mmCIF file of N, CA and C in Angstrom:
data_model
loop_
_atom_site.group_PDB
_atom_site.id
_atom_site.type_symbol
_atom_site.label_atom_id
_atom_site.label_comp_id
_atom_site.label_asym_id
_atom_site.label_seq_id
_atom_site.Cartn_x
_atom_site.Cartn_y
_atom_site.Cartn_z
ATOM 1 N N UNK A 133 -73.049 88.164 -46.267
ATOM 2 C CA UNK A 133 -74.028 88.760 -47.139
ATOM 3 C C UNK A 133 -75.199 89.174 -46.273
ATOM 4 N N UNK A 134 -75.694 90.360 -46.482
ATOM 5 C CA UNK A 134 -76.891 90.781 -45.769
ATOM 6 C C UNK A 134 -77.771 91.594 -46.706
ATOM 7 N N UNK A 135 -79.060 91.526 -46.459
ATOM 8 C CA UNK A 135 -80.033 92.280 -47.236
ATOM 9 C C UNK A 135 -81.204 92.618 -46.336
ATOM 10 N N UNK A 136 -81.832 93.745 -46.591
ATOM 11 C CA UNK A 136 -82.994 94.114 -45.800
ATOM 12 C C UNK A 136 -83.969 94.918 -46.648
ATOM 13 N N UNK A 137 -85.228 94.901 -46.211
ATOM 14 C CA UNK A 137 -86.265 95.692 -46.842
ATOM 15 C C UNK A 137 -87.193 96.184 -45.727
ATOM 16 N N UNK A 138 -87.588 97.441 -45.819
ATOM 17 C CA UNK A 138 -88.531 98.038 -44.885
ATOM 18 C C UNK A 138 -89.667 98.652 -45.690
ATOM 19 N N UNK A 139 -90.881 98.485 -45.200
ATOM 20 C CA UNK A 139 -92.042 99.024 -45.886
ATOM 21 C C UNK A 139 -92.859 99.854 -44.903
ATOM 22 N N UNK A 140 -93.083 101.120 -45.232
ATOM 23 C CA UNK A 140 -93.953 101.974 -44.435
ATOM 24 C C UNK A 140 -95.368 101.745 -44.950
ATOM 25 N N UNK A 141 -96.162 101.026 -44.171
ATOM 26 C CA UNK A 141 -97.512 100.675 -44.586
ATOM 27 C C UNK A 141 -98.433 101.879 -44.428
ATOM 28 N N UNK A 142 -98.399 102.492 -43.240
ATOM 29 C CA UNK A 142 -99.121 103.738 -42.975
ATOM 30 C C UNK A 142 -98.180 104.630 -42.174
ATOM 31 N N UNK A 143 -98.638 105.805 -41.795
ATOM 32 C CA UNK A 143 -97.787 106.676 -40.994
ATOM 33 C C UNK A 143 -97.602 106.148 -39.569
ATOM 34 N N UNK A 144 -98.354 105.102 -39.188
ATOM 35 C CA UNK A 144 -98.225 104.513 -37.855
ATOM 36 C C UNK A 144 -97.721 103.072 -37.854
ATOM 37 N N UNK A 145 -97.603 102.441 -39.028
ATOM 38 C CA UNK A 145 -97.266 101.015 -39.078
ATOM 39 C C UNK A 145 -96.156 100.757 -40.091
ATOM 40 N N UNK A 146 -95.113 100.044 -39.641
ATOM 41 C CA UNK A 146 -93.951 99.730 -40.479
ATOM 42 C C UNK A 146 -93.683 98.230 -40.395
ATOM 43 N N UNK A 147 -93.339 97.619 -41.528
ATOM 44 C CA UNK A 147 -92.925 96.217 -41.585
ATOM 45 C C UNK A 147 -91.491 96.159 -42.090
ATOM 46 N N UNK A 148 -90.770 95.111 -41.704
ATOM 47 C CA UNK A 148 -89.403 94.969 -42.184
ATOM 48 C C UNK A 148 -88.961 93.528 -42.179
ATOM 49 N N UNK A 149 -87.913 93.275 -42.951
ATOM 50 C CA UNK A 149 -87.315 91.949 -43.002
ATOM 51 C C UNK A 149 -85.830 92.130 -43.287
ATOM 52 N N UNK A 150 -84.994 91.402 -42.546
ATOM 53 C CA UNK A 150 -83.574 91.413 -42.886
ATOM 54 C C UNK A 150 -83.029 90.000 -42.850
ATOM 55 N N UNK A 151 -82.079 89.753 -43.730
ATOM 56 C CA UNK A 151 -81.501 88.423 -43.916
ATOM 57 C C UNK A 151 -79.980 88.543 -43.860
ATOM 58 N N UNK A 152 -79.344 87.587 -43.184
ATOM 59 C CA UNK A 152 -77.879 87.539 -43.131
ATOM 60 C C UNK A 152 -77.406 86.111 -43.358
ATOM 61 N N UNK A 153 -76.352 85.992 -44.149
ATOM 62 C CA UNK A 153 -75.699 84.709 -44.395
ATOM 63 C C UNK A 153 -74.209 84.915 -44.167
ATOM 64 N N UNK A 154 -73.600 83.979 -43.442
ATOM 65 C CA UNK A 154 -72.153 84.054 -43.204
ATOM 66 C C UNK A 154 -71.579 82.649 -43.271
ATOM 67 N N UNK A 155 -70.360 82.563 -43.791
ATOM 68 C CA UNK A 155 -69.638 81.292 -43.827
ATOM 69 C C UNK A 155 -68.210 81.567 -43.380
ATOM 70 N N UNK A 156 -67.789 80.873 -42.344
ATOM 71 C CA UNK A 156 -66.415 80.951 -41.856
ATOM 72 C C UNK A 156 -65.753 79.622 -42.165
ATOM 73 N N UNK A 157 -64.616 79.672 -42.872
ATOM 74 C CA UNK A 157 -63.909 78.470 -43.287
ATOM 75 C C UNK A 157 -62.493 78.499 -42.738
ATOM 76 N N UNK A 158 -62.058 77.344 -42.234
ATOM 77 C CA UNK A 158 -60.679 77.174 -41.764
ATOM 78 C C UNK A 158 -60.079 76.045 -42.592
ATOM 79 N N UNK A 159 -58.977 76.311 -43.294
ATOM 80 C CA UNK A 159 -58.383 75.314 -44.173
ATOM 81 C C UNK A 159 -57.253 74.519 -43.550
ATOM 82 N N UNK A 160 -56.767 74.944 -42.388
ATOM 83 C CA UNK A 160 -55.652 74.246 -41.761
ATOM 84 C C UNK A 160 -55.971 74.009 -40.306
ATOM 85 N N UNK A 161 -55.814 72.899 -39.728
ATOM 86 C CA UNK A 161 -55.171 71.700 -40.251
ATOM 87 C C UNK A 161 -56.103 70.817 -41.076
ATOM 88 N N UNK A 162 -57.409 71.049 -41.020
ATOM 89 C CA UNK A 162 -58.328 70.271 -41.843
ATOM 90 C C UNK A 162 -59.388 71.225 -42.392
ATOM 91 N N UNK A 163 -60.132 70.747 -43.365
ATOM 92 C CA UNK A 163 -61.192 71.573 -43.925
ATOM 93 C C UNK A 163 -62.368 71.617 -42.954
ATOM 94 N N UNK A 164 -62.707 72.784 -42.483
ATOM 95 C CA UNK A 164 -63.836 72.924 -41.575
ATOM 96 C C UNK A 164 -64.540 74.244 -41.872
ATOM 97 N N UNK A 165 -65.823 74.311 -41.540
ATOM 98 C CA UNK A 165 -66.575 75.539 -41.781
ATOM 99 C C UNK A 165 -67.766 75.633 -40.843
ATOM 100 N N UNK A 166 -68.259 76.848 -40.721
ATOM 101 C CA UNK A 166 -69.511 77.144 -40.026
ATOM 102 C C UNK A 166 -70.326 78.029 -40.958
ATOM 103 N N UNK A 167 -71.536 77.583 -41.317
ATOM 104 C CA UNK A 167 -72.461 78.391 -42.112
ATOM 105 C C UNK A 167 -73.601 78.832 -41.204
ATOM 106 N N UNK A 168 -73.911 80.114 -41.249
ATOM 107 C CA UNK A 168 -74.968 80.664 -40.411
ATOM 108 C C UNK A 168 -75.918 81.489 -41.265
ATOM 109 N N UNK A 169 -77.215 81.290 -41.041
ATOM 110 C CA UNK A 169 -78.229 82.101 -41.704
ATOM 111 C C UNK A 169 -79.196 82.635 -40.648
ATOM 112 N N UNK A 170 -79.641 83.868 -40.859
ATOM 113 C CA UNK A 170 -80.621 84.480 -39.967
ATOM 114 C C UNK A 170 -81.593 85.275 -40.809
ATOM 115 N N UNK A 171 -82.880 85.076 -40.604
ATOM 116 C CA UNK A 171 -83.908 85.836 -41.294
ATOM 117 C C UNK A 171 -84.874 86.380 -40.247
ATOM 118 N N UNK A 172 -85.000 87.697 -40.161
ATOM 119 C CA UNK A 172 -85.846 88.317 -39.147
ATOM 120 C C UNK A 172 -86.913 89.180 -39.810
ATOM 121 N N UNK A 173 -88.164 88.949 -39.431
ATOM 122 C CA UNK A 173 -89.283 89.781 -39.869
ATOM 123 C C UNK A 173 -89.837 90.494 -38.641
ATOM 124 N N UNK A 174 -90.205 91.762 -38.801
ATOM 125 C CA UNK A 174 -90.722 92.499 -37.654
ATOM 126 C C UNK A 174 -91.785 93.492 -38.092
ATOM 127 N N UNK A 175 -92.563 93.920 -37.112
ATOM 128 C CA UNK A 175 -93.553 94.967 -37.304
ATOM 129 C C UNK A 175 -93.411 95.983 -36.191
ATOM 130 N N UNK A 176 -93.656 97.245 -36.519
ATOM 131 C CA UNK A 176 -93.564 98.318 -35.525
ATOM 132 C C UNK A 176 -94.778 99.217 -35.696
ATOM 133 N N UNK A 177 -95.475 99.466 -34.571
ATOM 134 C CA UNK A 177 -96.660 100.326 -34.574
ATOM 135 C C UNK A 177 -96.395 101.530 -33.681
ATOM 136 N N UNK A 178 -96.571 102.742 -34.217
ATOM 137 C CA UNK A 178 -96.349 103.974 -33.474
ATOM 138 C C UNK A 178 -97.664 104.462 -32.870
ATOM 139 N N UNK A 179 -97.687 104.540 -31.521
ATOM 140 C CA UNK A 179 -98.885 105.054 -30.833
ATOM 141 C C UNK A 179 -98.990 106.561 -31.019
ATOM 142 N N UNK A 180 -97.892 107.246 -30.826
ATOM 143 C CA UNK A 180 -97.808 108.690 -31.041
ATOM 144 C C UNK A 180 -96.628 108.890 -31.970
ATOM 145 N N UNK A 181 -96.185 110.111 -32.106
ATOM 146 C CA UNK A 181 -95.040 110.344 -32.975
ATOM 147 C C UNK A 181 -93.747 109.798 -32.383
ATOM 148 N N UNK A 182 -93.695 109.480 -31.087
ATOM 149 C CA UNK A 182 -92.449 109.054 -30.458
ATOM 150 C C UNK A 182 -92.486 107.638 -29.866
ATOM 151 N N UNK A 183 -93.609 107.178 -29.344
ATOM 152 C CA UNK A 183 -93.678 105.872 -28.689
ATOM 153 C C UNK A 183 -94.172 104.806 -29.663
ATOM 154 N N UNK A 184 -93.630 103.577 -29.524
ATOM 155 C CA UNK A 184 -94.027 102.503 -30.423
ATOM 156 C C UNK A 184 -93.945 101.151 -29.704
ATOM 157 N N UNK A 185 -94.596 100.158 -30.291
ATOM 158 C CA UNK A 185 -94.492 98.765 -29.867
ATOM 159 C C UNK A 185 -94.006 97.997 -31.086
ATOM 160 N N UNK A 186 -93.136 97.005 -30.847
ATOM 161 C CA UNK A 186 -92.650 96.204 -31.971
ATOM 162 C C UNK A 186 -92.611 94.739 -31.571
ATOM 163 N N UNK A 187 -92.730 93.895 -32.570
ATOM 164 C CA UNK A 187 -92.627 92.464 -32.364
ATOM 165 C C UNK A 187 -91.879 91.874 -33.552
ATOM 166 N N UNK A 188 -91.211 90.752 -33.311
ATOM 167 C CA UNK A 188 -90.440 90.148 -34.377
ATOM 168 C C UNK A 188 -90.340 88.646 -34.241
ATOM 169 N N UNK A 189 -90.071 88.013 -35.366
ATOM 170 C CA UNK A 189 -89.830 86.571 -35.420
ATOM 171 C C UNK A 189 -88.529 86.372 -36.199
ATOM 172 N N UNK A 190 -87.632 85.574 -35.654
ATOM 173 C CA UNK A 190 -86.327 85.343 -36.269
ATOM 174 C C UNK A 190 -86.109 83.858 -36.473
ATOM 175 N N UNK A 191 -85.727 83.473 -37.685
ATOM 176 C CA UNK A 191 -85.353 82.096 -37.977
ATOM 177 C C UNK A 191 -83.828 82.027 -38.028
ATOM 178 N N UNK A 192 -83.255 81.111 -37.246
ATOM 179 C CA UNK A 192 -81.808 80.909 -37.210
ATOM 180 C C UNK A 192 -81.468 79.511 -37.714
ATOM 181 N N UNK A 193 -80.364 79.415 -38.461
ATOM 182 C CA UNK A 193 -79.856 78.122 -38.916
ATOM 183 C C UNK A 193 -78.335 78.184 -38.889
ATOM 184 N N UNK A 194 -77.721 77.125 -38.368
ATOM 185 C CA UNK A 194 -76.263 77.038 -38.384
ATOM 186 C C UNK A 194 -75.854 75.599 -38.656
ATOM 187 N N UNK A 195 -74.851 75.445 -39.531
ATOM 188 C CA UNK A 195 -74.294 74.138 -39.880
ATOM 189 C C UNK A 195 -72.797 74.177 -39.602
ATOM 190 N N UNK A 196 -72.292 73.179 -38.848
ATOM 191 C CA UNK A 196 -70.881 73.120 -38.468
ATOM 192 C C UNK A 196 -70.291 71.794 -38.936
ATOM 193 N N UNK A 197 -69.170 71.846 -39.658
ATOM 194 C CA UNK A 197 -68.486 70.636 -40.123
ATOM 195 C C UNK A 197 -67.006 70.767 -39.784
ATOM 196 N N UNK A 198 -66.497 69.836 -38.980
ATOM 197 C CA UNK A 198 -65.082 69.821 -38.634
ATOM 198 C C UNK A 198 -64.638 71.024 -37.835
ATOM 199 N N UNK A 199 -65.558 71.645 -37.122
ATOM 200 C CA UNK A 199 -65.262 72.895 -36.442
ATOM 201 C C UNK A 199 -65.783 72.797 -35.013
ATOM 202 N N UNK A 200 -65.032 72.178 -34.147
ATOM 203 C CA UNK A 200 -65.450 72.000 -32.754
ATOM 204 C C UNK A 200 -64.798 73.064 -31.888
ATOM 205 N N UNK A 201 -65.218 74.293 -32.051
ATOM 206 C CA UNK A 201 -64.661 75.427 -31.325
ATOM 207 C C UNK A 201 -65.339 75.538 -29.968
ATOM 208 N N UNK A 202 -64.561 75.567 -28.907
ATOM 209 C CA UNK A 202 -65.051 75.691 -27.533
ATOM 210 C C UNK A 202 -66.114 74.643 -27.206
ATOM 211 N N UNK A 203 -65.946 73.420 -27.701
ATOM 212 C CA UNK A 203 -66.818 72.327 -27.320
ATOM 213 C C UNK A 203 -68.162 72.276 -28.006
ATOM 214 N N UNK A 204 -68.428 73.124 -28.988
ATOM 215 C CA UNK A 204 -69.684 73.049 -29.725
ATOM 216 C C UNK A 204 -69.535 71.940 -30.761
ATOM 217 N N UNK A 205 -70.407 70.925 -30.731
ATOM 218 C CA UNK A 205 -70.224 69.777 -31.623
ATOM 219 C C UNK A 205 -70.553 70.084 -33.074
ATOM 220 N N UNK A 206 -70.029 69.245 -33.966
ATOM 221 C CA UNK A 206 -70.399 69.314 -35.379
ATOM 222 C C UNK A 206 -71.882 69.005 -35.515
ATOM 223 N N UNK A 207 -72.466 69.477 -36.597
ATOM 224 C CA UNK A 207 -73.886 69.243 -36.831
ATOM 225 C C UNK A 207 -74.578 70.541 -37.174
ATOM 226 N N UNK A 208 -75.881 70.545 -37.061
ATOM 227 C CA UNK A 208 -76.629 71.760 -37.373
ATOM 228 C C UNK A 208 -77.748 71.938 -36.366
ATOM 229 N N UNK A 209 -78.237 73.159 -36.271
ATOM 230 C CA UNK A 209 -79.379 73.477 -35.420
ATOM 231 C C UNK A 209 -80.135 74.619 -36.073
ATOM 232 N N UNK A 210 -81.419 74.651 -35.859
ATOM 233 C CA UNK A 210 -82.249 75.716 -36.410
ATOM 234 C C UNK A 210 -83.467 75.892 -35.537
ATOM 235 N N UNK A 211 -84.137 76.998 -35.721
ATOM 236 C CA UNK A 211 -85.358 77.239 -34.962
ATOM 237 C C UNK A 211 -85.767 78.692 -35.001
ATOM 238 N N UNK A 212 -86.849 78.988 -34.320
ATOM 239 C CA UNK A 212 -87.448 80.312 -34.312
ATOM 240 C C UNK A 212 -87.263 80.984 -32.963
ATOM 241 N N UNK A 213 -87.016 82.285 -32.995
ATOM 242 C CA UNK A 213 -87.002 83.141 -31.810
ATOM 243 C C UNK A 213 -88.099 84.191 -31.982
ATOM 244 N N UNK A 214 -88.764 84.562 -30.900
ATOM 245 C CA UNK A 214 -89.785 85.598 -30.939
ATOM 246 C C UNK A 214 -89.456 86.659 -29.899
ATOM 247 N N UNK A 215 -89.723 87.918 -30.232
ATOM 248 C CA UNK A 215 -89.440 89.002 -29.308
ATOM 249 C C UNK A 215 -90.516 90.070 -29.399
ATOM 250 N N UNK A 216 -90.583 90.903 -28.360
ATOM 251 C CA UNK A 216 -91.517 92.026 -28.316
ATOM 252 C C UNK A 216 -90.890 93.127 -27.473
ATOM 253 N N UNK A 217 -91.198 94.384 -27.821
ATOM 254 C CA UNK A 217 -90.603 95.499 -27.087
ATOM 255 C C UNK A 217 -91.476 96.738 -27.176
ATOM 256 N N UNK A 218 -91.307 97.606 -26.193
ATOM 257 C CA UNK A 218 -91.855 98.951 -26.216
ATOM 258 C C UNK A 218 -90.700 99.894 -26.459
ATOM 259 N N UNK A 219 -90.941 100.966 -27.213
ATOM 260 C CA UNK A 219 -89.832 101.851 -27.534
ATOM 261 C C UNK A 219 -90.206 103.314 -27.580
ATOM 262 N N UNK A 220 -89.168 104.129 -27.629
ATOM 263 C CA UNK A 220 -89.282 105.571 -27.749
ATOM 264 C C UNK A 220 -88.310 106.035 -28.821
ATOM 265 N N UNK A 221 -88.816 106.693 -29.842
ATOM 266 C CA UNK A 221 -87.968 107.205 -30.911
ATOM 267 C C UNK A 221 -87.427 108.573 -30.504
ATOM 268 N N UNK A 222 -86.106 108.732 -30.585
ATOM 269 C CA UNK A 222 -85.474 109.989 -30.216
ATOM 270 C C UNK A 222 -85.870 111.089 -31.195
ATOM 271 N N UNK A 223 -85.906 112.337 -30.734
ATOM 272 C CA UNK A 223 -86.302 113.450 -31.615
ATOM 273 C C UNK A 223 -85.427 113.517 -32.871
ATOM 274 N N UNK A 224 -86.014 113.970 -33.942
ATOM 275 C CA UNK A 224 -85.404 114.095 -35.269
ATOM 276 C C UNK A 224 -84.776 112.779 -35.741
ATOM 277 N N UNK A 225 -85.336 111.667 -35.279
ATOM 278 C CA UNK A 225 -84.955 110.308 -35.725
ATOM 279 C C UNK A 225 -83.473 110.011 -35.573
ATOM 280 N N UNK A 226 -82.918 110.431 -34.455
ATOM 281 C CA UNK A 226 -81.503 110.155 -34.181
ATOM 282 C C UNK A 226 -81.316 108.842 -33.427
ATOM 283 N N UNK A 227 -82.286 107.949 -33.483
ATOM 284 C CA UNK A 227 -82.172 106.654 -32.834
ATOM 285 C C UNK A 227 -83.410 106.346 -32.017
ATOM 286 N N UNK A 228 -83.323 105.295 -31.195
ATOM 287 C CA UNK A 228 -84.445 104.929 -30.341
ATOM 288 C C UNK A 228 -83.967 104.149 -29.125
ATOM 289 N N UNK A 229 -84.841 104.084 -28.143
ATOM 290 C CA UNK A 229 -84.596 103.338 -26.905
ATOM 291 C C UNK A 229 -85.707 102.303 -26.795
ATOM 292 N N UNK A 230 -85.356 101.044 -26.515
ATOM 293 C CA UNK A 230 -86.366 99.995 -26.380
ATOM 294 C C UNK A 230 -86.170 99.210 -25.089
ATOM 295 N N UNK A 231 -87.275 98.697 -24.581
ATOM 296 C CA UNK A 231 -87.274 97.764 -23.459
ATOM 297 C C UNK A 231 -88.167 96.607 -23.880
ATOM 298 N N UNK A 232 -87.613 95.389 -23.859
ATOM 299 C CA UNK A 232 -88.406 94.270 -24.349
ATOM 300 C C UNK A 232 -87.905 92.927 -23.871
ATOM 301 N N UNK A 233 -88.500 91.898 -24.421
ATOM 302 C CA UNK A 233 -88.155 90.517 -24.086
ATOM 303 C C UNK A 233 -87.730 89.812 -25.368
ATOM 304 N N UNK A 234 -86.559 89.177 -25.335
ATOM 305 C CA UNK A 234 -86.052 88.379 -26.457
ATOM 306 C C UNK A 234 -86.180 86.905 -26.113
ATOM 307 N N UNK A 235 -86.338 86.062 -27.141
ATOM 308 C CA UNK A 235 -86.496 84.615 -26.974
ATOM 309 C C UNK A 235 -87.622 84.326 -25.968
ATOM 310 N N UNK A 236 -88.789 84.857 -26.245
ATOM 311 C CA UNK A 236 -89.937 84.792 -25.336
ATOM 312 C C UNK A 236 -90.247 83.363 -24.902
ATOM 313 N N UNK A 237 -90.147 82.393 -25.803
ATOM 314 C CA UNK A 237 -90.520 81.016 -25.479
ATOM 315 C C UNK A 237 -89.347 80.175 -24.999
ATOM 316 N N UNK A 238 -88.179 80.777 -24.796
ATOM 317 C CA UNK A 238 -87.034 80.073 -24.226
ATOM 318 C C UNK A 238 -86.481 78.966 -25.106
ATOM 319 N N UNK A 239 -86.401 79.200 -26.410
ATOM 320 C CA UNK A 239 -85.872 78.199 -27.346
ATOM 321 C C UNK A 239 -84.396 77.961 -27.074
ATOM 322 N N UNK A 240 -84.000 76.703 -26.955
ATOM 323 C CA UNK A 240 -82.610 76.334 -26.687
ATOM 324 C C UNK A 240 -81.917 75.987 -28.002
ATOM 325 N N UNK A 241 -80.755 76.611 -28.252
ATOM 326 C CA UNK A 241 -79.993 76.405 -29.476
ATOM 327 C C UNK A 241 -78.611 75.858 -29.154
ATOM 328 N N UNK A 242 -78.055 75.099 -30.097
ATOM 329 C CA UNK A 242 -76.637 74.739 -30.065
ATOM 330 C C UNK A 242 -76.004 75.519 -31.204
ATOM 331 N N UNK A 243 -75.372 76.655 -30.863
ATOM 332 C CA UNK A 243 -74.788 77.541 -31.862
ATOM 333 C C UNK A 243 -73.350 77.859 -31.493
ATOM 334 N N UNK A 244 -72.512 77.979 -32.501
ATOM 335 C CA UNK A 244 -71.168 78.510 -32.310
ATOM 336 C C UNK A 244 -71.285 80.020 -32.484
ATOM 337 N N UNK A 245 -71.350 80.744 -31.386
ATOM 338 C CA UNK A 245 -71.624 82.169 -31.463
ATOM 339 C C UNK A 245 -70.366 83.019 -31.614
ATOM 340 N N UNK A 246 -69.188 82.425 -31.459
ATOM 341 C CA UNK A 246 -67.955 83.189 -31.674
ATOM 342 C C UNK A 246 -67.809 83.574 -33.138
ATOM 343 N N UNK A 247 -68.429 82.826 -34.040
ATOM 344 C CA UNK A 247 -68.380 83.132 -35.474
ATOM 345 C C UNK A 247 -69.781 83.402 -36.019
ATOM 346 N N UNK A 248 -70.688 83.810 -35.146
ATOM 347 C CA UNK A 248 -72.092 83.954 -35.533
ATOM 348 C C UNK A 248 -72.336 85.166 -36.417
ATOM 349 N N UNK A 249 -71.449 86.162 -36.394
ATOM 350 C CA UNK A 249 -71.575 87.352 -37.235
ATOM 351 C C UNK A 249 -72.932 88.026 -37.084
ATOM 352 N N UNK A 250 -73.335 88.214 -35.869
ATOM 353 C CA UNK A 250 -74.610 88.856 -35.603
ATOM 354 C C UNK A 250 -74.408 89.894 -34.516
ATOM 355 N N UNK A 251 -75.390 90.761 -34.370
ATOM 356 C CA UNK A 251 -75.253 91.824 -33.385
ATOM 357 C C UNK A 251 -75.823 91.450 -32.025
ATOM 358 N N UNK A 252 -76.277 90.225 -31.862
ATOM 359 C CA UNK A 252 -76.860 89.817 -30.592
ATOM 360 C C UNK A 252 -76.468 88.384 -30.273
ATOM 361 N N UNK A 253 -76.238 88.131 -29.013
ATOM 362 C CA UNK A 253 -75.950 86.775 -28.550
ATOM 363 C C UNK A 253 -77.281 86.087 -28.267
ATOM 364 N N UNK A 254 -77.408 84.843 -28.680
ATOM 365 C CA UNK A 254 -78.633 84.085 -28.469
ATOM 366 C C UNK A 254 -78.490 83.287 -27.184
ATOM 367 N N UNK A 255 -79.350 83.557 -26.219
ATOM 368 C CA UNK A 255 -79.361 82.825 -24.961
ATOM 369 C C UNK A 255 -80.585 81.920 -24.918
ATOM 370 N N UNK A 256 -80.491 80.838 -24.152
ATOM 371 C CA UNK A 256 -81.547 79.823 -24.140
ATOM 372 C C UNK A 256 -82.771 80.216 -23.328
ATOM 373 N N UNK A 257 -82.659 81.218 -22.493
ATOM 374 C CA UNK A 257 -83.777 81.642 -21.658
ATOM 375 C C UNK A 257 -84.327 82.972 -22.163
ATOM 376 N N UNK A 258 -85.581 83.278 -21.829
ATOM 377 C CA UNK A 258 -86.094 84.605 -22.172
ATOM 378 C C UNK A 258 -85.228 85.673 -21.499
ATOM 379 N N UNK A 259 -84.960 86.745 -22.215
ATOM 380 C CA UNK A 259 -84.071 87.804 -21.753
ATOM 381 C C UNK A 259 -84.796 89.146 -21.818
ATOM 382 N N UNK A 260 -84.730 89.905 -20.733
ATOM 383 C CA UNK A 260 -85.236 91.277 -20.741
ATOM 384 C C UNK A 260 -84.075 92.164 -21.189
ATOM 385 N N UNK A 261 -84.328 93.010 -22.196
ATOM 386 C CA UNK A 261 -83.270 93.837 -22.759
ATOM 387 C C UNK A 261 -83.680 95.305 -22.774
ATOM 388 N N UNK A 262 -82.773 96.151 -22.337
ATOM 389 C CA UNK A 262 -82.910 97.587 -22.485
ATOM 390 C C UNK A 262 -81.816 98.015 -23.444
ATOM 391 N N UNK A 263 -82.196 98.630 -24.569
ATOM 392 C CA UNK A 263 -81.207 98.959 -25.597
ATOM 393 C C UNK A 263 -81.428 100.381 -26.101
ATOM 394 N N UNK A 264 -80.316 101.018 -26.462
ATOM 395 C CA UNK A 264 -80.360 102.337 -27.088
ATOM 396 C C UNK A 264 -79.569 102.249 -28.384
ATOM 397 N N UNK A 265 -80.134 102.722 -29.459
ATOM 398 C CA UNK A 265 -79.480 102.757 -30.759
ATOM 399 C C UNK A 265 -79.464 104.197 -31.232
ATOM 400 N N UNK A 266 -78.274 104.685 -31.490
ATOM 401 C CA UNK A 266 -78.097 106.096 -31.839
ATOM 402 C C UNK A 266 -77.669 106.207 -33.307
ATOM 403 N N UNK A 267 -78.303 107.085 -34.063
ATOM 404 C CA UNK A 267 -77.944 107.361 -35.459
ATOM 405 C C UNK A 267 -77.239 108.710 -35.534
ATOM 406 N N UNK A 268 -76.201 108.781 -36.333
ATOM 407 C CA UNK A 268 -75.494 110.045 -36.514
ATOM 408 C C UNK A 268 -75.623 110.501 -37.942
#
């Protein structure tokens, strides 16, 4: 399940929030599951019509029962991730290019990421990321 909302506050400032919930269940040989939730809030400020700065805060939660995949123990973990980036919006809004830092404070998680159902892998150290997202 996923849901999102974006609000254009002014012509230079945008806020957004997206939420994802996933549950993976294995019924054989025993009942086991992994529940994952992610809630991300972000803000984006446009300096000009093309360049912007953005920052975000993400809350992650995962609960694992009877599911010891690749040595990740049963139990749960949760916490906050913070990120910031500079970006360039491609002409006619066909996507954007960003350069930024993810997990700024180096939060360490115990997550089963093979079933995380997310578009990004969570690493325990701050990560510099260069990304391009193209819209068609």
